[in-house]
Coordinates of C-alpha atoms in Angstrom, one line a residue:
X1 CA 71.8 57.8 105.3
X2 CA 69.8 58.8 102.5
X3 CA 66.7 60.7 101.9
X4 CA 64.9 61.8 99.1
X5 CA 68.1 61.3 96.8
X6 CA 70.0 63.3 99.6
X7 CA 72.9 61.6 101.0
X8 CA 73.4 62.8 104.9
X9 CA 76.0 62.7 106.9
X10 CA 75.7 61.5 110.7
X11 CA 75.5 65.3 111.6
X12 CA 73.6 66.3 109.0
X13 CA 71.1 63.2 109.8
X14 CA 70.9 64.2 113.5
X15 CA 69.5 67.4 112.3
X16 CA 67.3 66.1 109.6
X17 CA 66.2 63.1 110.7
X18 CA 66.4 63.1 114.6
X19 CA 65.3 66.6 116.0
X20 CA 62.1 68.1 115.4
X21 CA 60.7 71.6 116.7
X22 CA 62.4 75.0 115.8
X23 CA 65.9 74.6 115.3
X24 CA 69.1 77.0 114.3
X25 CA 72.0 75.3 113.6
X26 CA 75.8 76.7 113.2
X27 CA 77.3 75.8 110.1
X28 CA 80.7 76.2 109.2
X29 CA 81.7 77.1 105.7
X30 CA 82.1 74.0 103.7
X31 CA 79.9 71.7 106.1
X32 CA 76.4 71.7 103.8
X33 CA 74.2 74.0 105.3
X34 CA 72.0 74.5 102.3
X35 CA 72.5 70.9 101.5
X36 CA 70.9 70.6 105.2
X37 CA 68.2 72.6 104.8
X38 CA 67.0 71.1 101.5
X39 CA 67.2 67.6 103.1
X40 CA 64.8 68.8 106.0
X41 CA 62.6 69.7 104.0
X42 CA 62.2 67.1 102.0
X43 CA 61.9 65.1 105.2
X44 CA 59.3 67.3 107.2
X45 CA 57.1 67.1 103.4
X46 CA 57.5 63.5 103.4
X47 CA 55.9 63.7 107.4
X48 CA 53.7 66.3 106.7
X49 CA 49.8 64.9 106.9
X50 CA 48.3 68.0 106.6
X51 CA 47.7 70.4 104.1
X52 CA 50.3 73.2 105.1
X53 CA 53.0 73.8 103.1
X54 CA 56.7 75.0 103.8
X55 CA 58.4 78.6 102.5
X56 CA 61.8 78.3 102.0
X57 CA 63.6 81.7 102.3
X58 CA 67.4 83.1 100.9
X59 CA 68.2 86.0 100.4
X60 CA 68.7 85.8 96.6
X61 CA 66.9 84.2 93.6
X62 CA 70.1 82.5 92.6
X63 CA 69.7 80.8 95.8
X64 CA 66.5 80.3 95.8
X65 CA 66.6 78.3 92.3
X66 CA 69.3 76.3 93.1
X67 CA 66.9 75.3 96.4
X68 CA 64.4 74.4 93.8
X69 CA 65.8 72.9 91.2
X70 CA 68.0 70.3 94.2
X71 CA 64.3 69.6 96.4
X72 CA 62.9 66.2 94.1
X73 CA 59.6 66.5 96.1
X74 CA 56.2 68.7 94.1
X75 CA 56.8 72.4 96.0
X76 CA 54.6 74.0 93.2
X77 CA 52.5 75.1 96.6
X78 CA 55.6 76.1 98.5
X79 CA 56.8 79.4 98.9
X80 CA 60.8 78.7 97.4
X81 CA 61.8 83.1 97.0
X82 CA 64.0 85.5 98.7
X83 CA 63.3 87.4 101.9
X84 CA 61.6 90.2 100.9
X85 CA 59.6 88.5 98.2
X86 CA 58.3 86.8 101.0
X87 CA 57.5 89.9 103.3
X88 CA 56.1 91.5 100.0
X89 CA 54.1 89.0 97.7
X90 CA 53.0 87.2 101.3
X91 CA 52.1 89.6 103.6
X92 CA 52.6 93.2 102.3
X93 CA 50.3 93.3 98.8
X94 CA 47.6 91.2 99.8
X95 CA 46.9 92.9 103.5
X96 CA 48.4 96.2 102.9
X97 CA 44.8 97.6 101.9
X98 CA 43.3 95.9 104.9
X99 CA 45.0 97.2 107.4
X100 CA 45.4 100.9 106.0
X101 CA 42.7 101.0 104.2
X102 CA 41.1 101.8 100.3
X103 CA 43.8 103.8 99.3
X104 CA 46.5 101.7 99.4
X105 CA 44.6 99.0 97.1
X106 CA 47.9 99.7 94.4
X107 CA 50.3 97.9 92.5
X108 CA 53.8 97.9 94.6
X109 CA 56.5 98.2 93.0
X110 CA 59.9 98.2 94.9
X111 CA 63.3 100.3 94.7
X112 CA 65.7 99.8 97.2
X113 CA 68.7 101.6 95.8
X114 CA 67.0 104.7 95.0
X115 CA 69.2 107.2 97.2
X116 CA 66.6 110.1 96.3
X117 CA 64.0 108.4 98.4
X118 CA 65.3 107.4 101.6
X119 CA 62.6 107.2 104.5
X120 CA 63.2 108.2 108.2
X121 CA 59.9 106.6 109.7
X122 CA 57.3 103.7 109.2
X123 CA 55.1 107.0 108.1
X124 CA 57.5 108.2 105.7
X125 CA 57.0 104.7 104.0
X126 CA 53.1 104.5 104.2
X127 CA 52.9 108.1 102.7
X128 CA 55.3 107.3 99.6
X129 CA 53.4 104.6 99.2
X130 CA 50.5 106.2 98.7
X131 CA 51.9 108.8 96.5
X132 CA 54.4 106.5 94.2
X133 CA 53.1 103.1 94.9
X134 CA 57.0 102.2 95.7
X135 CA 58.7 100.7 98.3
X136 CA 61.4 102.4 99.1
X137 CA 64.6 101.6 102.0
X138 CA 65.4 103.1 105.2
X139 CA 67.9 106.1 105.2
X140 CA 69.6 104.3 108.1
X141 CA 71.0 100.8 106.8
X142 CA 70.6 99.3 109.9
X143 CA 67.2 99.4 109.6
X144 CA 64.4 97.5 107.4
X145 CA 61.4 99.1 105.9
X146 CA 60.1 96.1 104.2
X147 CA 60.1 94.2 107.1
X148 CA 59.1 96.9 109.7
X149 CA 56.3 97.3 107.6
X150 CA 55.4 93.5 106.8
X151 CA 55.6 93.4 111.0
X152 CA 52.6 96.2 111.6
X153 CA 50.7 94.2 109.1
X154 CA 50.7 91.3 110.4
X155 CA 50.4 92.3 114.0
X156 CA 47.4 94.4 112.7
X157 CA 45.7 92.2 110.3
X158 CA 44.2 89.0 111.7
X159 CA 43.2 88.1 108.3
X160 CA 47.1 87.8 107.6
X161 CA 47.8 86.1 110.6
X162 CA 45.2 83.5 110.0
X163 CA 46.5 83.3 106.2
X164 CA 50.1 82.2 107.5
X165 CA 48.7 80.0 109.8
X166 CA 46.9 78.1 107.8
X167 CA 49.4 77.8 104.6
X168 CA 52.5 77.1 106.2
X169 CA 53.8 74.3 109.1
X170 CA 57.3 75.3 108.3
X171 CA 59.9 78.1 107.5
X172 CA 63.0 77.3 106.4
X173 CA 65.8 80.5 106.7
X174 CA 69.3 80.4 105.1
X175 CA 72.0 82.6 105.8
X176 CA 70.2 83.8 108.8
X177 CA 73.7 85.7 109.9
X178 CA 73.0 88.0 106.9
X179 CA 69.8 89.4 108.2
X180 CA 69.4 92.5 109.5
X181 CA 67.4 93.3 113.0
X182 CA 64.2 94.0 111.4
X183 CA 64.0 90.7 109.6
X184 CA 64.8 88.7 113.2
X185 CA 62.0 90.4 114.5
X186 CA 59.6 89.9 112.1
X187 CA 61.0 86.0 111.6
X188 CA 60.6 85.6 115.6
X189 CA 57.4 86.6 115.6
X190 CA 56.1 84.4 113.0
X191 CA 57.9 81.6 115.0
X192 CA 56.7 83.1 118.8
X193 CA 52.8 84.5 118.4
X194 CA 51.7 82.8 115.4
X195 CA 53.9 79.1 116.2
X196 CA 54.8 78.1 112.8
X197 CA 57.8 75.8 113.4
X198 CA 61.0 77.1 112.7
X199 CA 64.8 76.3 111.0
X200 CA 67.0 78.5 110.4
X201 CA 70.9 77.5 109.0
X202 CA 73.8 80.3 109.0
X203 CA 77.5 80.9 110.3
X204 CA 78.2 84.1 111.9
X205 CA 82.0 83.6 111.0
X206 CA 80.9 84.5 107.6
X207 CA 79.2 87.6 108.4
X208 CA 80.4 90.1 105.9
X209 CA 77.7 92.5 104.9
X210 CA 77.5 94.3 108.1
X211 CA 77.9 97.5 106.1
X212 CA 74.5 97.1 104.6
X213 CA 72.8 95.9 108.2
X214 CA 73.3 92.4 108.7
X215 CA 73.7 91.8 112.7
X216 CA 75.0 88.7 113.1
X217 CA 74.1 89.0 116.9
X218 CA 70.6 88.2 116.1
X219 CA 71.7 84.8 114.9
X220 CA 73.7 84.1 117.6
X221 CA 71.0 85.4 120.2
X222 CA 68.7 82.2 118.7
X223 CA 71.2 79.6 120.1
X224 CA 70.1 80.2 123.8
X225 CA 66.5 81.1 123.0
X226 CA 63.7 79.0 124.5
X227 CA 61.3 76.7 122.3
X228 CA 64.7 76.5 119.8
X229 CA 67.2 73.2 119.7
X230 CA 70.9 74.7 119.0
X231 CA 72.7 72.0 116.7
X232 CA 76.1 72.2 114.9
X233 CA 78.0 71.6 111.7
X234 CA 81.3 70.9 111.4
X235 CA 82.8 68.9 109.0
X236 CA 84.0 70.7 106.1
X237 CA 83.3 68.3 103.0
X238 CA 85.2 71.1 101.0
X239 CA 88.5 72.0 102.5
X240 CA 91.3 69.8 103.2
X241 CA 92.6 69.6 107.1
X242 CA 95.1 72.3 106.7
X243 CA 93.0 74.9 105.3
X244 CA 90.2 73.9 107.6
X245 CA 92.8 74.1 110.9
X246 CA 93.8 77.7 109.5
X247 CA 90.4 78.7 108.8
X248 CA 88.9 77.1 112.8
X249 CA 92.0 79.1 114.5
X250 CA 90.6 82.4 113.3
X251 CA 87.7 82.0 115.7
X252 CA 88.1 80.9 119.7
X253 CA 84.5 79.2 119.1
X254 CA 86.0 76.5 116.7
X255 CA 89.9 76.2 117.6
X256 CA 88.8 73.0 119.8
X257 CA 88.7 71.8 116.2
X258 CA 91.9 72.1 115.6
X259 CA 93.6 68.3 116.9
X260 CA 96.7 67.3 115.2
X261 CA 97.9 70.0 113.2
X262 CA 100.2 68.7 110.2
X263 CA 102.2 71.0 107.8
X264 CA 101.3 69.5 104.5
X265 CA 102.3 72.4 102.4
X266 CA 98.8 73.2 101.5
X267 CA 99.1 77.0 103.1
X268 CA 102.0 79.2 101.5
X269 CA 102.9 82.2 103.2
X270 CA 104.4 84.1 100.2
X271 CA 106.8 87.4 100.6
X272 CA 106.4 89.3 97.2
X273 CA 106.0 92.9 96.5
X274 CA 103.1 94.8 93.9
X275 CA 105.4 94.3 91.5
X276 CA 106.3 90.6 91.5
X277 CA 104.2 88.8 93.4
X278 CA 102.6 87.2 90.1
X279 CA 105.9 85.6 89.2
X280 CA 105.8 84.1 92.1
X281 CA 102.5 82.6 92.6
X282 CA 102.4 81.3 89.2
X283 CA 105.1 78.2 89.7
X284 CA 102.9 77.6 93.0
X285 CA 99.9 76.6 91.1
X286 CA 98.5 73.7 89.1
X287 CA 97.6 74.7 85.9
X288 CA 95.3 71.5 85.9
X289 CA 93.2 72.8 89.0
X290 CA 91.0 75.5 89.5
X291 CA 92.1 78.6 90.8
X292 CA 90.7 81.7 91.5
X293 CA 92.4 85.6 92.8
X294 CA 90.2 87.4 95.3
X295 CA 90.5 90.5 96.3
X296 CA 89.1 93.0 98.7
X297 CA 87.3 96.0 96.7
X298 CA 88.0 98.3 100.0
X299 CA 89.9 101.4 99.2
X300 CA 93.7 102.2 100.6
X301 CA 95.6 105.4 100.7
X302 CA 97.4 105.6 97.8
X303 CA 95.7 102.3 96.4
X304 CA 94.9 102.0 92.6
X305 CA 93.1 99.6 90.3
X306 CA 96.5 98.4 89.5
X307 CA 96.5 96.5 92.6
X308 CA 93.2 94.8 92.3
X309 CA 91.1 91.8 90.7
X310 CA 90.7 93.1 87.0
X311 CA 94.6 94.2 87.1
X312 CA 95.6 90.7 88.8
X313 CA 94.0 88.6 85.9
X314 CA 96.7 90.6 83.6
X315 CA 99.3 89.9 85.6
X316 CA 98.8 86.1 86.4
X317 CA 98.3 85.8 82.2
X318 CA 101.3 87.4 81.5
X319 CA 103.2 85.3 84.3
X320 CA 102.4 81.8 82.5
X321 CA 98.5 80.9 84.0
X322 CA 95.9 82.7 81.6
X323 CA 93.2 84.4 84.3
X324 CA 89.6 86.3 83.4
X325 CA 88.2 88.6 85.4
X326 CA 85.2 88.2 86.6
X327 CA 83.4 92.0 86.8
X328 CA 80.5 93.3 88.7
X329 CA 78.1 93.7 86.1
X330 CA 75.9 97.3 85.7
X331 CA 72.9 95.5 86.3
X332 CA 73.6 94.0 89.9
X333 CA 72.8 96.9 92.1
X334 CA 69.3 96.4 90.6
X335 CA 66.8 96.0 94.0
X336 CA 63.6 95.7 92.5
X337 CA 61.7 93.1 92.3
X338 CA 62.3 92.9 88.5
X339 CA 65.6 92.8 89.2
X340 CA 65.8 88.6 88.0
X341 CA 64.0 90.1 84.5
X342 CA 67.0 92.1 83.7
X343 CA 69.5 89.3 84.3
X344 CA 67.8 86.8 82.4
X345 CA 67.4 89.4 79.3
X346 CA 71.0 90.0 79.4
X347 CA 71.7 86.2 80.2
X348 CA 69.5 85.9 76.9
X349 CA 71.6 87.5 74.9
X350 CA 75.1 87.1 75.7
X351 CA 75.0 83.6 76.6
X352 CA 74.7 80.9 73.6
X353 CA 74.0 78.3 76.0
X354 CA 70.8 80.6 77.7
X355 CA 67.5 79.5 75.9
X356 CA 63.9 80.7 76.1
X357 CA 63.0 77.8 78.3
X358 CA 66.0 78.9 80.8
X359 CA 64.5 82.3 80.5
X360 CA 61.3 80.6 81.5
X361 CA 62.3 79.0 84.7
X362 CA 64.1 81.9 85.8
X363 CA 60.9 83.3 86.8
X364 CA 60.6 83.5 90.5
X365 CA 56.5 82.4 90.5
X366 CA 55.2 80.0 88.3
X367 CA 52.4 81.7 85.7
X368 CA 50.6 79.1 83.1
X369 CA 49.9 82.1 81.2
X370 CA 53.3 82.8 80.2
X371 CA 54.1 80.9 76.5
X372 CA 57.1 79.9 75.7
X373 CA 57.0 80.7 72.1
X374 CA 55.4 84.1 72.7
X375 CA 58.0 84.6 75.2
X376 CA 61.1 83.7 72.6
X377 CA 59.3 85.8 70.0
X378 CA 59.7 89.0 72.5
X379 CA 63.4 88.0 73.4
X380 CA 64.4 87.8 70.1
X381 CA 63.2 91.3 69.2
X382 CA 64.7 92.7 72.2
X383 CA 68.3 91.2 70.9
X384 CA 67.9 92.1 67.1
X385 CA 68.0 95.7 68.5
X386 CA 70.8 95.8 70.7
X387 CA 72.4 98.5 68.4
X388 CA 69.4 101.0 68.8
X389 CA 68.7 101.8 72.4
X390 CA 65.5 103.3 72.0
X391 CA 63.4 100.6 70.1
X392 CA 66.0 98.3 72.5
X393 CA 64.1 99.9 75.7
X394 CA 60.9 99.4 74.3
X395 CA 61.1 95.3 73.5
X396 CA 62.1 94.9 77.0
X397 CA 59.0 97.0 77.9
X398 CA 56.8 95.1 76.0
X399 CA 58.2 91.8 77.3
X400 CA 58.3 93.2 81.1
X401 CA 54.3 94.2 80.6
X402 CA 53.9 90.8 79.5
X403 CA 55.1 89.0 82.2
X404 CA 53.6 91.7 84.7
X405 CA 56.7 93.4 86.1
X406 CA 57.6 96.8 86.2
X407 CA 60.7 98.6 84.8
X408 CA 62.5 101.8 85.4
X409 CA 64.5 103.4 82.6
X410 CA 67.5 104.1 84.5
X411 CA 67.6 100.2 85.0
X412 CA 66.6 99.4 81.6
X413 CA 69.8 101.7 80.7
X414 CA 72.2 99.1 82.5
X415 CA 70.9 96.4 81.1
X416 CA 72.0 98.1 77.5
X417 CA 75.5 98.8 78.8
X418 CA 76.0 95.3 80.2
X419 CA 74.4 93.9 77.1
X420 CA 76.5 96.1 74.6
X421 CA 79.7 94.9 76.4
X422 CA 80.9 91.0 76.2
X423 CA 83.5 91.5 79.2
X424 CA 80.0 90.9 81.1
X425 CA 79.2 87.6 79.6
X426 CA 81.5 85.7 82.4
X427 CA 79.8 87.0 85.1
X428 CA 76.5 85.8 83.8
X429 CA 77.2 82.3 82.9
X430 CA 77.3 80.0 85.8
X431 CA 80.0 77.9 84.5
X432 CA 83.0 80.1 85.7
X433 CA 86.7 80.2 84.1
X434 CA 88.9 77.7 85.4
X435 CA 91.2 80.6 85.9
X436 CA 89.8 83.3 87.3
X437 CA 89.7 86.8 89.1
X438 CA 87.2 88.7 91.3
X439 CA 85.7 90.2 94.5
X440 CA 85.7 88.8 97.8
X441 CA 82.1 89.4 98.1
X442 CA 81.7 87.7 94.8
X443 CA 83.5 84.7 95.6
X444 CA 80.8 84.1 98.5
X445 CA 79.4 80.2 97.9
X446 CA 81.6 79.5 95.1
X447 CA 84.6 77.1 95.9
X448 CA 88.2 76.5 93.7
X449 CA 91.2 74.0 94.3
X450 CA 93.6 76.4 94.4
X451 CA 92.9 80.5 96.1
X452 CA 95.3 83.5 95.9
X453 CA 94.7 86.3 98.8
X454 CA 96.7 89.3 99.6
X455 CA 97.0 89.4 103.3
X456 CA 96.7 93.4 103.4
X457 CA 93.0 93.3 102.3
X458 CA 91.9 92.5 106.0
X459 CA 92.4 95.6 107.3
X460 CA 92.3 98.8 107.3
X461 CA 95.2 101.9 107.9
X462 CA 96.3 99.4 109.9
X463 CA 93.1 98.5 111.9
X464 CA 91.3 95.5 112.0
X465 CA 88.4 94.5 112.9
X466 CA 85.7 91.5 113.8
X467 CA 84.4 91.6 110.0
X468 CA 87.8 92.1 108.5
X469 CA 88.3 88.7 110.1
X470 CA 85.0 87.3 108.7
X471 CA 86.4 88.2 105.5
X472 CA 89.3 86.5 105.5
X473 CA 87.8 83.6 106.7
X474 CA 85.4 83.4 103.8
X475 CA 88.5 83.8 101.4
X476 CA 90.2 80.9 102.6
X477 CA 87.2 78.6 103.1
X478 CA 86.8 78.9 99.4
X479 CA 90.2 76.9 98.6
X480 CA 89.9 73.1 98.7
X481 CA 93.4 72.0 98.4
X482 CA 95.9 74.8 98.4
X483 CA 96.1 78.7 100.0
X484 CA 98.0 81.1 98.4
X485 CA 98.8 83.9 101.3
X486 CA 100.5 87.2 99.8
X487 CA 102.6 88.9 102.1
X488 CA 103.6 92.2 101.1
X489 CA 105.1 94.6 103.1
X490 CA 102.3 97.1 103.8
X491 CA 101.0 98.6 107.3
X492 CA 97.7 96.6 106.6
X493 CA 99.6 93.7 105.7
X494 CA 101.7 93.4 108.8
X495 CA 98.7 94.6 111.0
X496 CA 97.1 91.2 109.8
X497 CA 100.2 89.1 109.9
X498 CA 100.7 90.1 113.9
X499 CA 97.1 89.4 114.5
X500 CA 97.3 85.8 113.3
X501 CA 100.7 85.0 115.0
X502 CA 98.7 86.3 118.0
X503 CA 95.7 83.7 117.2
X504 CA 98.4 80.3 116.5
X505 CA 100.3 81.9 119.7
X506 CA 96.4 82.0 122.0
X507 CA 95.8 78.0 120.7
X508 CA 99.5 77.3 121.7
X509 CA 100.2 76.5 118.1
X510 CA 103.6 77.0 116.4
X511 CA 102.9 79.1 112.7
X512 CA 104.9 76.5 111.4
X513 CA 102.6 73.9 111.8
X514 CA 100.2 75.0 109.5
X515 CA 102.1 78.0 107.6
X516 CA 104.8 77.0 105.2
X517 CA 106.8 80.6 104.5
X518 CA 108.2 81.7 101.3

């Protein structure tokens, strides 16, 4: 079927088109969860008779762009931002003074990383507040001070709850295995007490930020809970069978999946050592397909750079297949909520193909103040004095105060660093190398014919565990037609090797069928 421009599959149709009410649905990776998402909305604004709007929520503006530039309906009332743009510009500003009164009528601004600042308590939040008019985070990861605090606002401000109410008939949440315990909370109650219909799209099997709170638990605790219709995706329209067989018998939940398993050669099990396992890979690949390297950034005993992404781009090159790495920029542990100023500056300037208009829809609410031309005139100071950080720092001040966001210097000092160095321009621009090397975590939502993996990255001193698994999952769910598997002889390496033997050997499936060994 086909909706709003949106072609469905029958899955994707019984979720969009046939159930109504609050829904979660399981999405494997590959199957078109956001694609999903973006189609039910456009449906329930197409049914929608009222004057309630929708907030679709992701938990970065990358993400939430792409959301908005793919819907082909008028959202300029919706709420299209990132979770705690939501909790904040929704709920926190506008009804932090009501509820704790005239002294916290302040501009917020927001610093997550700042490791100076760490709160214990709700308290310790309210009273830096009050004295730095900055959101800080939680000392304990686990935990959420935006959205603890969004939470006792709206349970203590009727005004607010009223406010929701009457704006919105639907929220829309993606990657819902990412969030942490505080953001289920404050979700569920915006879906329980205040009954604003529900959908929320994730897959738990790609649960890999754990480290930084995500409880993937939460998500899975929705599929059982009343009021909420549990639906599934599971045809991958990215991998072929083999690699979506491999990827289903990580996980007792999907090996049912699994009928028929062929060897078609697709999966490569490859014995090679640090020293020549580039040789090696290079006569497996197609020069005329995409390819990517990923690689854990986890730390070994006795591990060096010489082993990871930025090294294995020099390798594959001088093996016959040119790679680029693909760096973490300076400017991406940026947490405030200028954070999308300092990527379109640098984006600005090392990026021919980056204009002031692209700069323009980059920002994440729409202001008809904002000129275009006044806007190019401030970017272009800002990059004729690239060479003189001082005056540099002070055109991006002059264009932050103009679009009404604040800066910090220390952040204003990576942007120079990432600006002052081309290496970064590849992670910037969202056309990526055919060729190309990075990060695991990087590689999250991107997709490549042909991926490289070293088996030892999932685990650790020989351990593994339930997100070491997730990982590997997401690594091979990014290969469409061919999985590069390196084998070297390492205790993490055959610690992961005996664990998926023991996974083919639990769904009484010969490696062989699925595993061709080199």
């Amino acid at each position: 079927m086909k909706l709003c421009d949106i072609n469905l599959s029958p899955q994707q149709e019984d979720i969009v088109i046939n159930t109504a009410g609050n829904i979660v649905v399981s999405a494997s990776a590959g199957t078109g969860k956001t694609h999903t998402m973006i189609a039910k909305i456009c449906h329930d604004l197409l049914e929608n008779k009222t004057h309630k709007m929708i907030a679709s929520i992701t938990f970065t503006i990358r993400a939430a762009q792409e959301i908005r530039d793919r819907l082909t309906l008028d959202t300029t009332q919706c709420f299209i931002g990132t979770n705690n743009s939501f909790a904040i510009e929704e709920i926190i500003k506008p009804f932090l003074k009501d509820v704790y009164g005239d002294e916290y009528d302040v501009d917020l601004d927001t610093d997550y990383a700042n490791r100076d600042n760490r709160l214990n308590s709700l308290a310790d939040g309210l009273e830096s507040i009050k004295i730095t008019h900055t959101i800080y985070s939680y000392a304990d990861n686990r935990r959420n001070f935006v959205f603890d605090l969004a939470l006792d606002i709206i349970k203590k401000s009727e005004a607010c709850r009223l406010y929701l109410q009457a704006k919105y008939f639907g929220i829309y949440i993606d990657e819902y295995q990412d969030c942490d315990i505080d953001m289920h909370k404050f979700f569920m109650y915006l879906c329980d007490e205040l009954r604003i219909t529900t959908f929320i799209v994730g897959d738990e099997k790609q649960s890999i930020y754990r480290w930084r709170g995500a409880n993937p638990a939460s998500f899975i605790s929705v599929f059982t809970k009343a009021g909420f219709t549990h639906k599934f995706l599971t045809e991958n329209h990215r991998s072929d069978k083999q690699i979506q067989d491999y990827s289903n018998l990580l996980f007792a939940a999907t090996r049912e999946l699994v009928t028929q398993p062929q060897n078609t050669g697709d999966i490569i099990w490859l014995a090679a050592t640090n020293e020549d396992w580039a040789s090696k890979v290079i006569p497996l690949l197609d020069a005329s397909k995409t390819s990517a390297l990923l690689r854990s950034q986890k730390e070994y005993s006795g591990w060096t750079q010489k082993y990871g992404a930025s090294e294995g781009a020099t390798l594959l090159s001088q093996s016959g297949i040119e790679h680029i790495y693909i760096p973490p920029t300076p400017i991406d542990d940026i947490t405030t909520n200028a954070a999308w100023l300092y990527t379109a500056i640098a984006s600005y300037i090392l990026l021919s193909s980056y204009s002031a208009y692209d700069f323009i829809n980059d920002i994440p609410t729409e202001n008809d103040k904002v000129s275009v031309g006044r806007t190019q005139q401030m970017l272009r100071a800002i990059e004729q004095h690239v060479d003189e950080q001082a005056i540099f720092a002070q055109k991006v001040n002059t264009l932050a105060d103009y679009l009404g966001y604040p800066t910090m210097p220390q952040h204003i000092e990576s942007l120079f660093e990432t600006i002052v160095d081309p290496k970064y321009a590849v992670a910037l621009n969202p056309e990526k190398p055919k060729h190309c090397t990075l990060t695991l975590h990087s590689s999250k939502g991107l997709e490549f014919d042909q991926v490289v993996i070293f088996i030892e990255d999932y685990a650790h001193n020989g351990a593994i565990n339930d997100e070491h698994i997730n990982n590997h999952y997401v690594a091979c769910t990014r290969a469409k037609s061919k999985l590069i598997i390196v084998n070297t002889e390492t205790n993490d390496a055959n610690a992961v090797r005996h664990k998926i033997i023991s996974l083919f050997q639990d769904a009484n499936i010969p490696c062989g069928d699925l595993i061709t060994v080199q």
